[in-house]
XYZ file of C-alpha atoms in Angstrom:
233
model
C -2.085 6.820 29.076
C -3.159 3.655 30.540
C -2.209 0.205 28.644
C -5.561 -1.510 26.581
C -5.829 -4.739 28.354
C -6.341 -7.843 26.187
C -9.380 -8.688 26.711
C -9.826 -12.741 27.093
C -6.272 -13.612 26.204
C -4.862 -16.508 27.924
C -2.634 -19.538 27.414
C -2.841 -22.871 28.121
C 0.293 -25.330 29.535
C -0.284 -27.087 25.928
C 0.821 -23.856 24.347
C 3.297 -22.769 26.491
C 5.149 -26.372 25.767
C 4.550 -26.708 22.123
C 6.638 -22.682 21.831
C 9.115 -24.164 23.978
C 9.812 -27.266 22.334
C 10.258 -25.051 19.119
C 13.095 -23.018 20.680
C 16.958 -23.428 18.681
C 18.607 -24.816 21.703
C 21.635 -23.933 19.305
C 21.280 -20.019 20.707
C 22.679 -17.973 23.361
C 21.224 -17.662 26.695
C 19.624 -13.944 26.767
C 20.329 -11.737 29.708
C 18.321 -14.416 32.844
C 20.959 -17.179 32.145
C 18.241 -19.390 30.897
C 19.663 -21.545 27.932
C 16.793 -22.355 25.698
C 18.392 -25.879 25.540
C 16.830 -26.141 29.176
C 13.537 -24.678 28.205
C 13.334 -27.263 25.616
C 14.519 -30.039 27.283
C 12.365 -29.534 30.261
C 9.316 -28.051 28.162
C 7.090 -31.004 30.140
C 8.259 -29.640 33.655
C 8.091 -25.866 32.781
C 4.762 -25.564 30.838
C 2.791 -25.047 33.795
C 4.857 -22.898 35.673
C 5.385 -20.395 32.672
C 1.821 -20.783 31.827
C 1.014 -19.447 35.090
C 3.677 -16.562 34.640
C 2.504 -15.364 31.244
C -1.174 -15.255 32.370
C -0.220 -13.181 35.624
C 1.867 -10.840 33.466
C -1.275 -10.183 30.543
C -3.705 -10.168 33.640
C -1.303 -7.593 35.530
C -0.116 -5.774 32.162
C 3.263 -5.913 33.830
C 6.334 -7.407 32.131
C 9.289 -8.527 34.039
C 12.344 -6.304 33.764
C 14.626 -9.081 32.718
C 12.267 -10.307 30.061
C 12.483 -6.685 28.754
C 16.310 -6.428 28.854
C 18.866 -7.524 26.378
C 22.383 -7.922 26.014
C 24.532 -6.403 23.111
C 27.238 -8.566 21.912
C 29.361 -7.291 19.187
C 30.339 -10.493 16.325
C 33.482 -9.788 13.848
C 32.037 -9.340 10.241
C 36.129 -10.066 9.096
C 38.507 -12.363 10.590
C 40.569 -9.420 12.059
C 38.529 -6.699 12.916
C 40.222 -3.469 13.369
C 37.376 -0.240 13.756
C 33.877 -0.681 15.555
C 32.472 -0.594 12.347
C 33.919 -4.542 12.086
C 31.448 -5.487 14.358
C 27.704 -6.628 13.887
C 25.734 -5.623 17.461
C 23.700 -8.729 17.910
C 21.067 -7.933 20.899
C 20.638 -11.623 23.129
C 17.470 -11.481 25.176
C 15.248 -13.561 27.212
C 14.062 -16.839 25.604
C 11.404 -16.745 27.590
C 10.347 -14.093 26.362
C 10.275 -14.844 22.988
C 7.748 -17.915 23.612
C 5.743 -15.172 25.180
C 5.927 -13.180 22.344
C 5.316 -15.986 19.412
C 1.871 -16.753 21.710
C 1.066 -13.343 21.586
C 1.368 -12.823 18.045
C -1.057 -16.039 17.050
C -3.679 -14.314 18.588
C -3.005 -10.480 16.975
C -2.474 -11.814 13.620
C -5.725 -13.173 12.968
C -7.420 -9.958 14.080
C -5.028 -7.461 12.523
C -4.699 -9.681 9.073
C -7.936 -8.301 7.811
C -6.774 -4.364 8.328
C -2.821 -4.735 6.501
C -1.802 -3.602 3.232
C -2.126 -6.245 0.508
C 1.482 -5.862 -0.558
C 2.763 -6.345 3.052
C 4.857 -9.013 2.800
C 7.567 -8.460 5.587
C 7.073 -9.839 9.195
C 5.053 -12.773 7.670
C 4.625 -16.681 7.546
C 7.538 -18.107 5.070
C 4.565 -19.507 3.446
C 4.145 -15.773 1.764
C 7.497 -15.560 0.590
C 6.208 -17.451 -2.848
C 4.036 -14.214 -3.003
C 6.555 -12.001 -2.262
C 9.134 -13.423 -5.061
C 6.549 -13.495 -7.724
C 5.628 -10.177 -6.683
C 9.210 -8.681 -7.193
C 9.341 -10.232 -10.718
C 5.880 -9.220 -11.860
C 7.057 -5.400 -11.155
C 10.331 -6.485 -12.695
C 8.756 -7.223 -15.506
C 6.474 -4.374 -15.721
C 8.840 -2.022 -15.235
C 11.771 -3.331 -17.667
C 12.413 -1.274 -20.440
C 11.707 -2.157 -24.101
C 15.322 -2.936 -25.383
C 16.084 -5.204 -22.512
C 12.877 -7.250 -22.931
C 13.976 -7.163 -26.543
C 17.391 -8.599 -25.640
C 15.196 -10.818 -22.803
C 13.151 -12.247 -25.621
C 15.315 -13.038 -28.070
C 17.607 -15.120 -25.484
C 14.720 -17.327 -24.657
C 14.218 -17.885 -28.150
C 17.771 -18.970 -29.014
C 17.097 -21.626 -25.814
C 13.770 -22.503 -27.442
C 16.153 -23.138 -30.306
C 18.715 -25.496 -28.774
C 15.899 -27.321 -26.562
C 14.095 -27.777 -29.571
C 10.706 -26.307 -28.738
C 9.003 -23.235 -28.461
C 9.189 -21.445 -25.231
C 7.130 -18.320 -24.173
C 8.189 -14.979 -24.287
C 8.399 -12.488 -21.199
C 4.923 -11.000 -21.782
C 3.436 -14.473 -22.456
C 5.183 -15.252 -19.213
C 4.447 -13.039 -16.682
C 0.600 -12.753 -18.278
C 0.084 -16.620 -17.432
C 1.619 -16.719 -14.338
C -0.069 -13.522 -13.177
C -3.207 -14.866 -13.895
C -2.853 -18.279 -12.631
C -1.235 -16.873 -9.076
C -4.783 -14.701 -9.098
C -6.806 -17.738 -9.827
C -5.334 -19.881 -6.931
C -5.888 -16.458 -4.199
C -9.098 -16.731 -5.095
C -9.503 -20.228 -4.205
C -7.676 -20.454 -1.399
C -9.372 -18.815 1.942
C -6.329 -18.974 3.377
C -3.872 -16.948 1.555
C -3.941 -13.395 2.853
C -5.166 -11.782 -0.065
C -7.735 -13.964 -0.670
C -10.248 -11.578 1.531
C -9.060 -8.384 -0.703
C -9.843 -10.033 -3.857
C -12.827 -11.603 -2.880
C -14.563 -8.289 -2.134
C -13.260 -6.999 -6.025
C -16.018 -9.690 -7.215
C -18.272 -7.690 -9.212
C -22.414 -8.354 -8.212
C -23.461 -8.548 -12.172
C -20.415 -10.970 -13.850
C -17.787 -12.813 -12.849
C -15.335 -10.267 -13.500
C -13.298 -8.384 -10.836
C -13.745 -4.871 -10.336
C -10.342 -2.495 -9.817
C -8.778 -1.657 -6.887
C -8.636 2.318 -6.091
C -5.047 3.106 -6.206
C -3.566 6.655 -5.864
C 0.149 6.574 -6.513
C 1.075 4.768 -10.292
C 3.372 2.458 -8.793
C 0.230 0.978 -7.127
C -1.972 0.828 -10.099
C 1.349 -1.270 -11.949
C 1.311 -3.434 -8.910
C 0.315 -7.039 -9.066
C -3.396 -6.921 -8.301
C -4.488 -4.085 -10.332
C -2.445 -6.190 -13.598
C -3.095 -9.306 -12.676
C -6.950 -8.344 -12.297
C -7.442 -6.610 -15.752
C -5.684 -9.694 -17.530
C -7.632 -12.263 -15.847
C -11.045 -9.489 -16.584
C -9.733 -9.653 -20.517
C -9.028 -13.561 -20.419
């Protein structure tokens, strides 16, 4: 089976340089012998010549071996390892590569953004970690059982106590915060959910209309909660 081109992808020496000037010149060399300190370094000299490389490669679908090989180096996890099982592997390959790669990637993600699950939150920007954290402690939360939110509860209100002020349970908690984290998706175009949500919007009322979710763990995910408490607010 024959490779699908990419159609109109190129880069330009301004790209090229501003992916090598963001290379840790702190690493190891990969397998070419090319320290990224160099690429770096020289990113002004280089741009044009590895522009001209990684436009031949997507025009000729071909990548060079070396880019494609890497080097396993096994690091200690103790101080006097013993069994292979002491070891981490850590694979070193081309740096080069990698600036290929990042380039790459800024034009799929835009294309295949649209098409991922909205609780994918591995493989992207750190700016959706804050999504994936609150995530973890929504279902947390949902999922707790009775007695320990009982137990949960009663702690924050001995600390309400000694602070001198009422503080919010867990339910009161988690409801705000779920439905002030769906609020600011909605009003932010940016944030990779705000597409999903956005076509929930019902055509008769401002309220949201539920997600379709097969499995029960989906339907006590974030959305589908955070929807029918901002729907009930």
């Amino acid at each position: 089976m024959s490779p699908i081109p990419l159609t109109g992808l190129s880069f330009t020496s301004g790209q090229v340089r501003r992916e090598l000037e963001r290379l840790n010149q702190r690493k190891a060399a990969g397998p070419d012998g090319i320290s990224p300190r160099v690429l770096k370094n020289c990113s002004r000299q280089l741009c044009g010549i590895l522009q001209h490389l990684f436009n031949q490669s997507l025009h000729l679908q071909r990548i060079p071996v070396l880019w494609k090989t890497s080097c396993l180096v096994p690091v200690p996890k103790k101080t006097h390892p013993v069994a292979p099982s002491d070891y981490r592997p850590i694979a070193l390959t081309s740096h080069i590569m990698k600036a290929m790669e990042r380039l790459v990637l800024s034009h799929l993600r835009p294309l295949v953004s649209p098409f991922q699950d909205p609780l994918q939150f591995a493989y992207q920007p750190k700016s959706v970690m804050t999504s994936t954290i609150f995530s973890a402690v929504v279902c947390w939360g949902a999922g707790i059982k009775a007695k320990d939110a009982n137990r949960l509860n009663k702690l924050i209100k001995k600390a309400g106590s000694v602070v001198g002020c009422r503080l919010d349970n867990l339910d009161e908690v988690v409801r705000d915060r779920m439905v002030l984290k769906l609020r600011t998706i909605m009003d932010s175009p940016s944030h990779p959910l705000h597409n999903t949500v956005d076509k929930l919007r019902s055509s008769f009322s401002s309220r949201l209309l539920q997600p379709r979710c097969s499995k029960e763990r989906d339907r006590k995910s974030f959305l589908p909660s955070a929807i029918k408490l901002y729907n009930s607010s």
